[in-house]
Amino acid sequence: MTESNNNNIGFISGINGSLINIKGIETKVRLHDLIKVNKHNIIGEVIQIYSDFVVAQCFENTNNLKLKQKILYLDNPLSMELGPGLLSNVFDGIQRPLEKIFQEDETGFIERGIELPSLSREKKWKFTPLMEVNQIVSGGNVVGKVQETQSITHYIMVPPNINGKITYIVKEGEFAIDEEIYRISNGEVEKSYDMIQKWSTTRSRPFHKRLVPNEPLITGQRVIDLLFPIAKGGTVAVPGGFGTGKTVTQQAIAKWCDADVIVFVSCGERGNEVADVLRQFAELTDPRTNRPLLERIVLIANTSNMPVSARESSIFSGITIAEYYRDMGYHVALQADSTSRWAEALREISGLLEEMPAEGGYPAYLPSRLSSFYERAGIIETIGNDGKKNNNIGSLTVLGSVSPPAGDFSEPVTSNTKRFVQTFWALDAELAYQKHYPAINWLDSYSNYPQYIKNWWKTFNLNWDEINLNWQECRNMMNVILSSENELKNMTQLVGEENLPENQQLDLFTANLMKESILIQNAFDDTDNFTTPTKLLAMIQLILLLYKEGKQLLEEGFIIKDIKDLEIIAKIQRIKNSIPNEDIDEIERIKDKLLNEINSLRRSYRVIR
Amino acid sequence: MSISYKKISQIIGPLVYLKNNHDVQYGEIVKIHINDGEVRTGEVIKMDEDVVMIEVFEETRGLSAENSEIFFSNDTFKVKISKDMLGGVFNSLGQPIDIHTRKVLSSDVLADVKRDINGSPINPFAREYPQDIIQTGLSVIDGLFTLVRGQKLPIFSGQGMPHNDLAAQIVTQAQVMKKEPFLIIFCGIGIIHDEAISFIDKFQKSGNIQNIVSFINFADDPVMERLMIPNVALTTAEYFAFEQNMHVLVVLIDMTNYAEALRELSAAKEEIPSRKGYPGHMYSDFARIFERSGMIKNHTGSITQIPILTMPNDDISHPIPDTTGYITDGQLVLDRDLNKKEIYPPFEILASISRLMKDAIGADTTRSDHADLSSQLISSYSNALDVRDLISIVGEDSLTMGERSLLRFADAFENKFLNQKINENRSFDETFKRAWEVLSKLPRNRLNRIHQKFIDKNYNRGV
Ligand SMILES: Nc1ncnc2c1ncn2[C@@H]1O[C@H](COP(=O)(O)OP(=O)(O)OP(=O)(O)O)[C@@H](O)[C@H]1O
Ligand SMILES: [Mg+2]
């Protein structure tokens, strides 16, 4: 950032909310470059350039600013500082370190004009070199590593677009992130590098090639993993009216999903929710590493009362950090709650600029901005792939909440988002009202990933003798039964359930059992909150076995009441919160008991006959 | 207060335009002196090299290019705050008033501090997750939708429903459980004069007035003041909560009037309207108010908010309740049918929720069976409502025993638990006692959400 150069100084010529007009730098600024209001230390981003002035949106409020005040042109776009120290940390929408700010200002408020480096320059990291002098390297190659948290190794990579020969690299030792680590010469000039990379938030980081998704992101949420799965590198939208469960669902996934790194963006939402995430993630341990979950998460918190223009930046800040970990060969999940607040920030700024509004007052470029966000998801081969290591595949899964006004999915943000995502979890106010959580409506939701990931699931096999369906078959049967229930709904209301044919009553009964035992999942119950693939398959197969046997019984002349009265059913309903994930044997015992009860039903019937 | 300036070039609605040849600050407060001695206040909201645009807080009627003189204050709007405010009544600008005459008292606040009413955002990292409670003395709130310190829990009401009674009851009854300093800030937004007098009267009679600070913006006060008063009240709340270490409960009534004022001003500024004419930035405006609640690490105080609003046409999807619900930590919804049945407070149980309750109740704060009780009451009541619907299809005769017991439960729940007098202040113990009493209308084995040990201890007690 060159501040001294006189050519880089302009002055304020107009103020309108968070927007300021600047004269004097219009000939050299590039769009999206940053400026600084000198006196108040406020950063802004240039968003329009005219022949005689430019318009910048400030990331903090503009009260007390005056015309003719000095503006510094910073000659750089908004960039993320990428390096060790991101994990377990909390940043605002423009990557200001919120924990550090609290240390500096213990009142707990964010005063305007605070300027601190995003990542600590004091902390020393133990760096272990993985390359030697004279090795030829290019962008993305790993030169060394740092144990960033006990769960995650941070690979120090050559920045994209750099290549040459290593002319110097430090020995293993303790370094701050801004100390020299290595040098690269391209034959003409030698350049020095530390552990920091800077990357503009609006450009996606390069990768070698995009791969076809083939593995699910296991979320531990039964309705998702079974009916509406998401692939690693996939995209999903979670729309729903207020209180339908977007945040709880996103948080549950952040806690339990099998990604390596989570970037959680709280965009224009509640401060109390950020406090909740911090508290829970510090207390909970990752089932896979037995370390606090906080060690694998980067939090971006630009709550609803924080400046709107920084809110607009927050999701792109988040995705840039996520891409950086993807480039190390990690599976990363980026969760944005809520993208609607981002879109509204876009709309507010567009309104101040008096741009021609399209639908709902949103600017006409809303769809293209949305796609530039979701398109950064994917499973990829990294540019750093040097054919030697096997961790050269990384993925970035993007999960965005959408908050449609009045829960109406036809509004612009929801309908445009739908165009760019492969999975859609439609949250339903009616289900939430009935306390059916997660309120994912199984008729309106969809996922395009089953065909890609079905082979992955084939490795899970319970080898039960009485029923042996794979994941795909379980899904199909479950869908058939649930849609049968839906078709029978009107009829039931008209004539009453007990007047339907017995086999239709069995469909209704089974569908209800599926809802209560599988679809409804309490995120706050210590056992129910997370279900492993094996337990999930056991649970669904058990119900499908009951269904199959039930059909058989009806054919043999038994009545639906005989089936409903089976004692084991209460046990089946409680598997979700009474049997831990590890205890598959216990589910198997329930299965055996089920078959026993059915057999004794048959025996007693024969006796009577 | 120094430089005066004369030439107004345009007046449009609440907006006054001046030629800019003065060293203005953005957000600066200006005083407009009119010939007849009257003074109005305004704020600079837009400026460039030619023009300064000023939004006038009071009305612009009577202003002309000739008769007005404008003084720039060199500062943004600040409110005076002092510990002497307890028990007092103040207007939108934080000046003490006589509630009967509405006149500003000559004894202005002797300021301990002066604060910018827009405040600064709380650092999300600095927030403490709210986990302690406030007792309201209303069974339905304390028992089913417990209010948590640091929470923002709105009440969605409708025209003609008893939200004023409810507001007054909460203000006069609310208390924290341990002996910690507690203060209530009552903020009336666009309320009519009679109502305002009645509120203050109730506060005085309650014997609790020394713990209440009231801010009143009357229905016929200027639109701009309507937009300021919540922030004046909350700036005061922040001072008492985070500098004087008190627990502060802020009751804001009626946020619908605030939203109407926003819409009116937005139209005057010719902004592009969003849903139903409300501005697209209404979400951010609401959020800047509602997020001024919470707790801060290393501070003992807290701000809790109960914003009350009336839903136009009882429509919960209307932009005002919808926007609110998207920001607050739950909502309490009033129900017109129950109100017609003269059940007070008429809560729509299934539409209401206190999102922060689950981590705040239990043995440490309320009672160990609290969570089970509330979950059972809500789920049984929900089942009972289904049975009531069923009667209209199949008739009462074909009901099962279980269904009949649900109906008896629902009647008892509405009359004994929900229903309470407007001056009846129930302790938590009283509320739980009533909860068990109405649940005892159900067979023991229907209490599937309550741990057995609690059932053994409490079932059928006191019936
Ligand atoms: N899986 C779940 N298990 C149990 N309770 C849930 C679940 N999902 C949601 N809830 C309940 O619903 C409430 C609201 O959920 P949540 O905060 O996720 O809503 P939201 O869709 O994010 O709403 P908003 O748009 O207002 O932010 C929670 O506080 C909780 O009580
Ligand atoms: Mg949410």
PDB file of N, CA and C in Angstrom, chain A residues 13-15 17 23 62-67 98-99 102 106 108-111 240-243 268 270-272 276 279 304-305 311 341 347-348 403-406 433 524, chain B residues 20 23-26 46-49 120-123 125-127 129 131 150 274-275 280-281 283-284 287 291 299 322 325-329 331 348 350 355 358-359:
ATOM      1  N   SER A  13     -15.867  14.878  -2.512  1.00  0.00           N
ATOM      2  CA  SER A  13     -16.660  15.911  -3.164  1.00  0.00           C
ATOM      3  C   SER A  13     -18.156  15.703  -2.967  1.00  0.00           C
ATOM      4  N   GLY A  14     -18.540  14.660  -2.246  1.00  0.00           N
ATOM      5  CA  GLY A  14     -19.961  14.444  -1.972  1.00  0.00           C
ATOM      6  C   GLY A  14     -20.126  13.263  -1.035  1.00  0.00           C
ATOM      7  N   ILE A  15     -21.196  13.287  -0.241  1.00  0.00           N
ATOM      8  CA  ILE A  15     -21.466  12.188   0.697  1.00  0.00           C
ATOM      9  C   ILE A  15     -22.958  11.873   0.669  1.00  0.00           C
ATOM     10  N   GLY A  17     -25.065   8.776   2.523  1.00  0.00           N
ATOM     11  CA  GLY A  17     -25.048   7.513   3.263  1.00  0.00           C
ATOM     12  C   GLY A  17     -23.637   6.961   3.285  1.00  0.00           C
ATOM     13  N   LYS A  23     -12.839  13.194  -5.874  1.00  0.00           N
ATOM     14  CA  LYS A  23     -12.201  13.797  -7.044  1.00  0.00           C
ATOM     15  C   LYS A  23     -10.693  13.713  -6.906  1.00  0.00           C
ATOM     16  N   THR A  62     -20.371   7.110   7.779  1.00  0.00           N
ATOM     17  CA  THR A  62     -19.666   8.284   7.260  1.00  0.00           C
ATOM     18  C   THR A  62     -19.945   9.556   8.057  1.00  0.00           C
ATOM     19  N   ASN A  63     -20.562   9.391   9.229  1.00  0.00           N
ATOM     20  CA  ASN A  63     -20.842  10.584  10.029  1.00  0.00           C
ATOM     21  C   ASN A  63     -19.572  11.394  10.299  1.00  0.00           C
ATOM     22  N   ASN A  64     -19.713  12.674  10.374  1.00  0.00           N
ATOM     23  CA  ASN A  64     -18.639  13.637  10.647  1.00  0.00           C
ATOM     24  C   ASN A  64     -17.669  13.866   9.494  1.00  0.00           C
ATOM     25  N   LEU A  65     -17.824  13.120   8.411  1.00  0.00           N
ATOM     26  CA  LEU A  65     -16.947  13.391   7.272  1.00  0.00           C
ATOM     27  C   LEU A  65     -17.328  14.732   6.650  1.00  0.00           C
ATOM     28  N   LYS A  66     -16.340  15.380   6.036  1.00  0.00           N
ATOM     29  CA  LYS A  66     -16.607  16.666   5.402  1.00  0.00           C
ATOM     30  C   LYS A  66     -16.097  16.655   3.972  1.00  0.00           C
ATOM     31  N   LEU A  67     -16.648  17.560   3.179  1.00  0.00           N
ATOM     32  CA  LEU A  67     -16.125  17.731   1.831  1.00  0.00           C
ATOM     33  C   LEU A  67     -14.674  18.210   1.916  1.00  0.00           C
ATOM     34  N   LEU A  98     -11.904  -9.855  14.940  1.00  0.00           N
ATOM     35  CA  LEU A  98     -12.819  -9.394  15.981  1.00  0.00           C
ATOM     36  C   LEU A  98     -12.325  -9.728  17.392  1.00  0.00           C
ATOM     37  N   GLU A  99     -11.626 -10.830  17.523  1.00  0.00           N
ATOM     38  CA  GLU A  99     -11.103 -11.151  18.857  1.00  0.00           C
ATOM     39  C   GLU A  99     -10.056 -10.119  19.269  1.00  0.00           C
ATOM     40  N   PHE A 102     -11.577  -6.912  20.233  1.00  0.00           N
ATOM     41  CA  PHE A 102     -12.114  -6.942  21.606  1.00  0.00           C
ATOM     42  C   PHE A 102     -10.991  -6.771  22.634  1.00  0.00           C
ATOM     43  N   GLU A 106     -12.099  -3.096  25.156  1.00  0.00           N
ATOM     44  CA  GLU A 106     -12.838  -4.002  26.023  1.00  0.00           C
ATOM     45  C   GLU A 106     -14.253  -3.553  26.323  1.00  0.00           C
ATOM     46  N   GLY A 108     -16.395  -3.746  24.260  1.00  0.00           N
ATOM     47  CA  GLY A 108     -17.195  -4.734  23.545  1.00  0.00           C
ATOM     48  C   GLY A 108     -17.887  -4.162  22.321  1.00  0.00           C
ATOM     49  N   PHE A 109     -17.710  -2.875  22.069  1.00  0.00           N
ATOM     50  CA  PHE A 109     -18.287  -2.277  20.865  1.00  0.00           C
ATOM     51  C   PHE A 109     -17.188  -2.106  19.823  1.00  0.00           C
ATOM     52  N   ILE A 110     -17.599  -1.969  18.566  1.00  0.00           N
ATOM     53  CA  ILE A 110     -16.618  -1.741  17.522  1.00  0.00           C
ATOM     54  C   ILE A 110     -16.629  -0.268  17.172  1.00  0.00           C
ATOM     55  N   GLU A 111     -15.662   0.462  17.660  1.00  0.00           N
ATOM     56  CA  GLU A 111     -15.578   1.878  17.323  1.00  0.00           C
ATOM     57  C   GLU A 111     -15.090   2.001  15.887  1.00  0.00           C
ATOM     58  N   GLY A 240     -36.152 -20.722   3.502  1.00  0.00           N
ATOM     59  CA  GLY A 240     -37.233 -20.905   4.465  1.00  0.00           C
ATOM     60  C   GLY A 240     -37.560 -19.620   5.177  1.00  0.00           C
ATOM     61  N   GLY A 241     -38.820 -19.462   5.544  1.00  0.00           N
ATOM     62  CA  GLY A 241     -39.263 -18.289   6.290  1.00  0.00           C
ATOM     63  C   GLY A 241     -38.615 -18.239   7.655  1.00  0.00           C
ATOM     64  N   PHE A 242     -38.898 -17.188   8.398  1.00  0.00           N
ATOM     65  CA  PHE A 242     -38.213 -17.059   9.687  1.00  0.00           C
ATOM     66  C   PHE A 242     -38.631 -18.184  10.632  1.00  0.00           C
ATOM     67  N   GLY A 243     -37.640 -18.680  11.357  1.00  0.00           N
ATOM     68  CA  GLY A 243     -37.914 -19.723  12.339  1.00  0.00           C
ATOM     69  C   GLY A 243     -38.134 -21.112  11.779  1.00  0.00           C
ATOM     70  N   GLY A 268     -25.235 -10.740   7.979  1.00  0.00           N
ATOM     71  CA  GLY A 268     -26.423  -9.939   8.268  1.00  0.00           C
ATOM     72  C   GLY A 268     -27.400 -10.636   9.183  1.00  0.00           C
ATOM     73  N   ARG A 270     -27.863 -12.623  13.400  1.00  0.00           N
ATOM     74  CA  ARG A 270     -27.873 -12.208  14.804  1.00  0.00           C
ATOM     75  C   ARG A 270     -26.520 -12.359  15.508  1.00  0.00           C
ATOM     76  N   GLY A 271     -26.204 -11.371  16.338  1.00  0.00           N
ATOM     77  CA  GLY A 271     -24.993 -11.454  17.148  1.00  0.00           C
ATOM     78  C   GLY A 271     -25.045 -12.620  18.129  1.00  0.00           C
ATOM     79  N   ASN A 272     -26.230 -12.859  18.703  1.00  0.00           N
ATOM     80  CA  ASN A 272     -26.350 -13.951  19.671  1.00  0.00           C
ATOM     81  C   ASN A 272     -26.043 -15.303  19.025  1.00  0.00           C
ATOM     82  N   ASP A 276     -23.310 -18.050  20.086  1.00  0.00           N
ATOM     83  CA  ASP A 276     -23.719 -19.443  20.260  1.00  0.00           C
ATOM     84  C   ASP A 276     -22.754 -20.385  19.540  1.00  0.00           C
ATOM     85  N   ARG A 279     -19.420 -20.527  21.353  1.00  0.00           N
ATOM     86  CA  ARG A 279     -19.533 -21.273  22.602  1.00  0.00           C
ATOM     87  C   ARG A 279     -19.606 -22.777  22.315  1.00  0.00           C
ATOM     88  N   SER A 304     -26.242  -8.199  11.441  1.00  0.00           N
ATOM     89  CA  SER A 304     -27.189  -7.322  10.750  1.00  0.00           C
ATOM     90  C   SER A 304     -27.010  -5.853  11.100  1.00  0.00           C
ATOM     91  N   ASN A 305     -26.426  -5.568  12.274  1.00  0.00           N
ATOM     92  CA  ASN A 305     -26.272  -4.167  12.666  1.00  0.00           C
ATOM     93  C   ASN A 305     -24.915  -3.600  12.253  1.00  0.00           C
ATOM     94  N   ARG A 311     -21.084  -6.182   4.850  1.00  0.00           N
ATOM     95  CA  ARG A 311     -21.921  -7.370   4.744  1.00  0.00           C
ATOM     96  C   ARG A 311     -21.878  -7.893   3.307  1.00  0.00           C
ATOM     97  N   ARG A 341     -29.473 -11.698   3.006  1.00  0.00           N
ATOM     98  CA  ARG A 341     -28.994 -10.453   3.628  1.00  0.00           C
ATOM     99  C   ARG A 341     -27.882  -9.847   2.781  1.00  0.00           C
ATOM    100  N   ARG A 347     -28.748  -4.613  -2.829  1.00  0.00           N
ATOM    101  CA  ARG A 347     -29.883  -3.784  -3.213  1.00  0.00           C
ATOM    102  C   ARG A 347     -29.799  -2.399  -2.572  1.00  0.00           C
ATOM    103  N   GLU A 348     -29.388  -2.345  -1.306  1.00  0.00           N
ATOM    104  CA  GLU A 348     -29.285  -1.040  -0.643  1.00  0.00           C
ATOM    105  C   GLU A 348     -28.274  -0.151  -1.346  1.00  0.00           C
ATOM    106  N   SER A 403     -33.497 -16.375   2.798  1.00  0.00           N
ATOM    107  CA  SER A 403     -34.577 -15.926   3.693  1.00  0.00           C
ATOM    108  C   SER A 403     -35.637 -15.167   2.900  1.00  0.00           C
ATOM    109  N   PRO A 404     -36.518 -15.881   2.206  1.00  0.00           N
ATOM    110  CA  PRO A 404     -37.491 -15.186   1.364  1.00  0.00           C
ATOM    111  C   PRO A 404     -38.524 -14.446   2.207  1.00  0.00           C
ATOM    112  N   PRO A 405     -38.834 -13.189   1.868  1.00  0.00           N
ATOM    113  CA  PRO A 405     -39.882 -12.461   2.571  1.00  0.00           C
ATOM    114  C   PRO A 405     -41.167 -13.281   2.549  1.00  0.00           C
ATOM    115  N   ALA A 406     -41.823 -13.363   3.699  1.00  0.00           N
ATOM    116  CA  ALA A 406     -43.082 -14.089   3.847  1.00  0.00           C
ATOM    117  C   ALA A 406     -42.947 -15.557   3.435  1.00  0.00           C
ATOM    118  N   TYR A 433     -44.170 -25.319  12.252  1.00  0.00           N
ATOM    119  CA  TYR A 433     -45.297 -25.039  13.150  1.00  0.00           C
ATOM    120  C   TYR A 433     -45.681 -26.302  13.922  1.00  0.00           C
ATOM    121  N   PHE A 524     -30.720 -30.804  19.115  1.00  0.00           N
ATOM    122  CA  PHE A 524     -30.214 -30.499  20.449  1.00  0.00           C
ATOM    123  C   PHE A 524     -30.129 -31.722  21.355  1.00  0.00           C
TER     124      PHE A 524
ATOM    125  N   ASN B  20     -24.617  24.817  -0.903  1.00  0.00           N
ATOM    126  CA  ASN B  20     -23.516  24.451  -0.009  1.00  0.00           C
ATOM    127  C   ASN B  20     -22.348  25.409  -0.114  1.00  0.00           C
ATOM    128  N   ASP B  23     -18.859  24.752   5.681  1.00  0.00           N
ATOM    129  CA  ASP B  23     -18.042  23.580   5.981  1.00  0.00           C
ATOM    130  C   ASP B  23     -18.851  22.577   6.814  1.00  0.00           C
ATOM    131  N   VAL B  24     -19.723  21.807   6.136  1.00  0.00           N
ATOM    132  CA  VAL B  24     -20.678  20.951   6.844  1.00  0.00           C
ATOM    133  C   VAL B  24     -20.086  19.575   7.138  1.00  0.00           C
ATOM    134  N   GLN B  25     -20.486  18.999   8.281  1.00  0.00           N
ATOM    135  CA  GLN B  25     -20.147  17.602   8.565  1.00  0.00           C
ATOM    136  C   GLN B  25     -21.298  16.722   8.139  1.00  0.00           C
ATOM    137  N   TYR B  26     -20.974  15.529   7.658  1.00  0.00           N
ATOM    138  CA  TYR B  26     -22.058  14.615   7.344  1.00  0.00           C
ATOM    139  C   TYR B  26     -22.715  14.173   8.656  1.00  0.00           C
ATOM    140  N   LYS B  46     -27.285  14.305   3.101  1.00  0.00           N
ATOM    141  CA  LYS B  46     -26.662  14.133   1.795  1.00  0.00           C
ATOM    142  C   LYS B  46     -25.998  15.453   1.448  1.00  0.00           C
ATOM    143  N   MET B  47     -24.841  15.394   0.832  1.00  0.00           N
ATOM    144  CA  MET B  47     -24.250  16.665   0.426  1.00  0.00           C
ATOM    145  C   MET B  47     -23.253  16.469  -0.712  1.00  0.00           C
ATOM    146  N   ASP B  48     -23.194  17.472  -1.561  1.00  0.00           N
ATOM    147  CA  ASP B  48     -22.128  17.489  -2.548  1.00  0.00           C
ATOM    148  C   ASP B  48     -21.639  18.925  -2.655  1.00  0.00           C
ATOM    149  N   GLU B  49     -20.903  19.233  -3.717  1.00  0.00           N
ATOM    150  CA  GLU B  49     -20.280  20.552  -3.749  1.00  0.00           C
ATOM    151  C   GLU B  49     -21.286  21.681  -3.930  1.00  0.00           C
ATOM    152  N   SER B 120     -22.581   2.278  18.447  1.00  0.00           N
ATOM    153  CA  SER B 120     -21.687   1.462  17.624  1.00  0.00           C
ATOM    154  C   SER B 120     -22.163   0.035  17.753  1.00  0.00           C
ATOM    155  N   PRO B 121     -21.917  -0.792  16.729  1.00  0.00           N
ATOM    156  CA  PRO B 121     -22.340  -2.188  16.845  1.00  0.00           C
ATOM    157  C   PRO B 121     -21.550  -2.922  17.922  1.00  0.00           C
ATOM    158  N   ILE B 122     -22.213  -3.832  18.614  1.00  0.00           N
ATOM    159  CA  ILE B 122     -21.507  -4.697  19.561  1.00  0.00           C
ATOM    160  C   ILE B 122     -20.635  -5.647  18.750  1.00  0.00           C
ATOM    161  N   ASN B 123     -19.407  -5.812  19.154  1.00  0.00           N
ATOM    162  CA  ASN B 123     -18.498  -6.761  18.520  1.00  0.00           C
ATOM    163  C   ASN B 123     -19.047  -8.170  18.740  1.00  0.00           C
ATOM    164  N   PHE B 125     -17.797 -10.976  18.607  1.00  0.00           N
ATOM    165  CA  PHE B 125     -16.918 -11.814  19.422  1.00  0.00           C
ATOM    166  C   PHE B 125     -17.083 -11.507  20.904  1.00  0.00           C
ATOM    167  N   ALA B 126     -17.419 -10.239  21.204  1.00  0.00           N
ATOM    168  CA  ALA B 126     -17.499  -9.817  22.601  1.00  0.00           C
ATOM    169  C   ALA B 126     -18.799 -10.250  23.254  1.00  0.00           C
ATOM    170  N   ARG B 127     -19.717 -10.777  22.465  1.00  0.00           N
ATOM    171  CA  ARG B 127     -21.011 -11.144  23.053  1.00  0.00           C
ATOM    172  C   ARG B 127     -20.912 -12.380  23.930  1.00  0.00           C
ATOM    173  N   TYR B 129     -23.100 -15.416  25.373  1.00  0.00           N
ATOM    174  CA  TYR B 129     -24.363 -16.070  25.007  1.00  0.00           C
ATOM    175  C   TYR B 129     -25.344 -15.993  26.177  1.00  0.00           C
ATOM    176  N   GLN B 131     -27.878 -16.648  28.978  1.00  0.00           N
ATOM    177  CA  GLN B 131     -28.266 -17.892  29.632  1.00  0.00           C
ATOM    178  C   GLN B 131     -28.936 -17.703  30.980  1.00  0.00           C
ATOM    179  N   GLY B 150     -30.866 -10.474  27.651  1.00  0.00           N
ATOM    180  CA  GLY B 150     -30.045 -10.316  26.456  1.00  0.00           C
ATOM    181  C   GLY B 150     -30.802 -10.725  25.206  1.00  0.00           C
ATOM    182  N   SER B 274     -39.689  -1.352  -1.623  1.00  0.00           N
ATOM    183  CA  SER B 274     -39.666  -2.798  -1.692  1.00  0.00           C
ATOM    184  C   SER B 274     -41.086  -3.278  -1.395  1.00  0.00           C
ATOM    185  N   ARG B 275     -41.270  -4.374  -0.660  1.00  0.00           N
ATOM    186  CA  ARG B 275     -42.617  -4.915  -0.473  1.00  0.00           C
ATOM    187  C   ARG B 275     -43.568  -3.933   0.187  1.00  0.00           C
ATOM    188  N   GLY B 280     -36.415  -0.955   1.130  1.00  0.00           N
ATOM    189  CA  GLY B 280     -35.599  -2.164   1.148  1.00  0.00           C
ATOM    190  C   GLY B 280     -34.667  -2.212   2.340  1.00  0.00           C
ATOM    191  N   HIS B 281     -34.354  -1.043   2.901  1.00  0.00           N
ATOM    192  CA  HIS B 281     -33.418  -1.048   4.027  1.00  0.00           C
ATOM    193  C   HIS B 281     -34.116  -1.199   5.367  1.00  0.00           C
ATOM    194  N   TYR B 283     -35.059  -3.826   6.852  1.00  0.00           N
ATOM    195  CA  TYR B 283     -34.407  -4.900   7.609  1.00  0.00           C
ATOM    196  C   TYR B 283     -33.216  -4.347   8.400  1.00  0.00           C
ATOM    197  N   SER B 284     -32.360  -3.580   7.720  1.00  0.00           N
ATOM    198  CA  SER B 284     -31.179  -3.036   8.407  1.00  0.00           C
ATOM    199  C   SER B 284     -31.568  -2.050   9.496  1.00  0.00           C
ATOM    200  N   ALA B 287     -32.832  -4.004  12.361  1.00  0.00           N
ATOM    201  CA  ALA B 287     -31.734  -4.753  12.980  1.00  0.00           C
ATOM    202  C   ALA B 287     -30.872  -3.834  13.839  1.00  0.00           C
ATOM    203  N   GLU B 291     -30.684  -5.318  17.472  1.00  0.00           N
ATOM    204  CA  GLU B 291     -29.384  -5.874  17.858  1.00  0.00           C
ATOM    205  C   GLU B 291     -28.732  -5.096  18.999  1.00  0.00           C
ATOM    206  N   HIS B 299     -18.805  -7.973  31.357  1.00  0.00           N
ATOM    207  CA  HIS B 299     -19.730  -6.965  31.851  1.00  0.00           C
ATOM    208  C   HIS B 299     -20.863  -7.702  32.557  1.00  0.00           C
ATOM    209  N   ASP B 322     -42.956  -9.822   9.534  1.00  0.00           N
ATOM    210  CA  ASP B 322     -42.050 -10.734   8.831  1.00  0.00           C
ATOM    211  C   ASP B 322     -40.595 -10.289   9.023  1.00  0.00           C
ATOM    212  N   GLY B 325     -39.561 -10.882  12.681  1.00  0.00           N
ATOM    213  CA  GLY B 325     -39.308 -12.289  13.001  1.00  0.00           C
ATOM    214  C   GLY B 325     -37.976 -12.780  12.476  1.00  0.00           C
ATOM    215  N   TYR B 326     -37.531 -12.188  11.374  1.00  0.00           N
ATOM    216  CA  TYR B 326     -36.241 -12.576  10.800  1.00  0.00           C
ATOM    217  C   TYR B 326     -35.052 -12.054  11.623  1.00  0.00           C
ATOM    218  N   ILE B 327     -35.311 -11.123  12.537  1.00  0.00           N
ATOM    219  CA  ILE B 327     -34.199 -10.530  13.283  1.00  0.00           C
ATOM    220  C   ILE B 327     -34.189 -10.962  14.749  1.00  0.00           C
ATOM    221  N   THR B 328     -35.385 -11.157  15.316  1.00  0.00           N
ATOM    222  CA  THR B 328     -35.477 -11.376  16.751  1.00  0.00           C
ATOM    223  C   THR B 328     -35.211 -12.832  17.128  1.00  0.00           C
ATOM    224  N   ASP B 329     -35.065 -13.061  18.431  1.00  0.00           N
ATOM    225  CA  ASP B 329     -34.789 -14.412  18.938  1.00  0.00           C
ATOM    226  C   ASP B 329     -36.091 -15.095  19.313  1.00  0.00           C
ATOM    227  N   GLN B 331     -40.648 -15.163  18.800  1.00  0.00           N
ATOM    228  CA  GLN B 331     -41.752 -14.210  18.777  1.00  0.00           C
ATOM    229  C   GLN B 331     -42.912 -14.744  19.597  1.00  0.00           C
ATOM    230  N   GLU B 348     -51.170 -17.231  20.940  1.00  0.00           N
ATOM    231  CA  GLU B 348     -51.245 -18.333  19.982  1.00  0.00           C
ATOM    232  C   GLU B 348     -50.029 -19.220  20.254  1.00  0.00           C
ATOM    233  N   LEU B 350     -48.904 -22.198  19.389  1.00  0.00           N
ATOM    234  CA  LEU B 350     -48.102 -22.913  18.397  1.00  0.00           C
ATOM    235  C   LEU B 350     -47.291 -21.978  17.514  1.00  0.00           C
ATOM    236  N   ARG B 355     -36.572 -18.541  21.315  1.00  0.00           N
ATOM    237  CA  ARG B 355     -35.488 -19.363  20.787  1.00  0.00           C
ATOM    238  C   ARG B 355     -34.325 -19.540  21.757  1.00  0.00           C
ATOM    239  N   LYS B 358     -34.059 -22.605  25.647  1.00  0.00           N
ATOM    240  CA  LYS B 358     -33.630 -23.972  25.963  1.00  0.00           C
ATOM    241  C   LYS B 358     -32.334 -24.024  26.771  1.00  0.00           C
ATOM    242  N   ASP B 359     -31.445 -23.086  26.551  1.00  0.00           N
ATOM    243  CA  ASP B 359     -30.180 -23.110  27.291  1.00  0.00           C
ATOM    244  C   ASP B 359     -30.241 -22.312  28.583  1.00  0.00           C
TER     245      ASP B 359
END
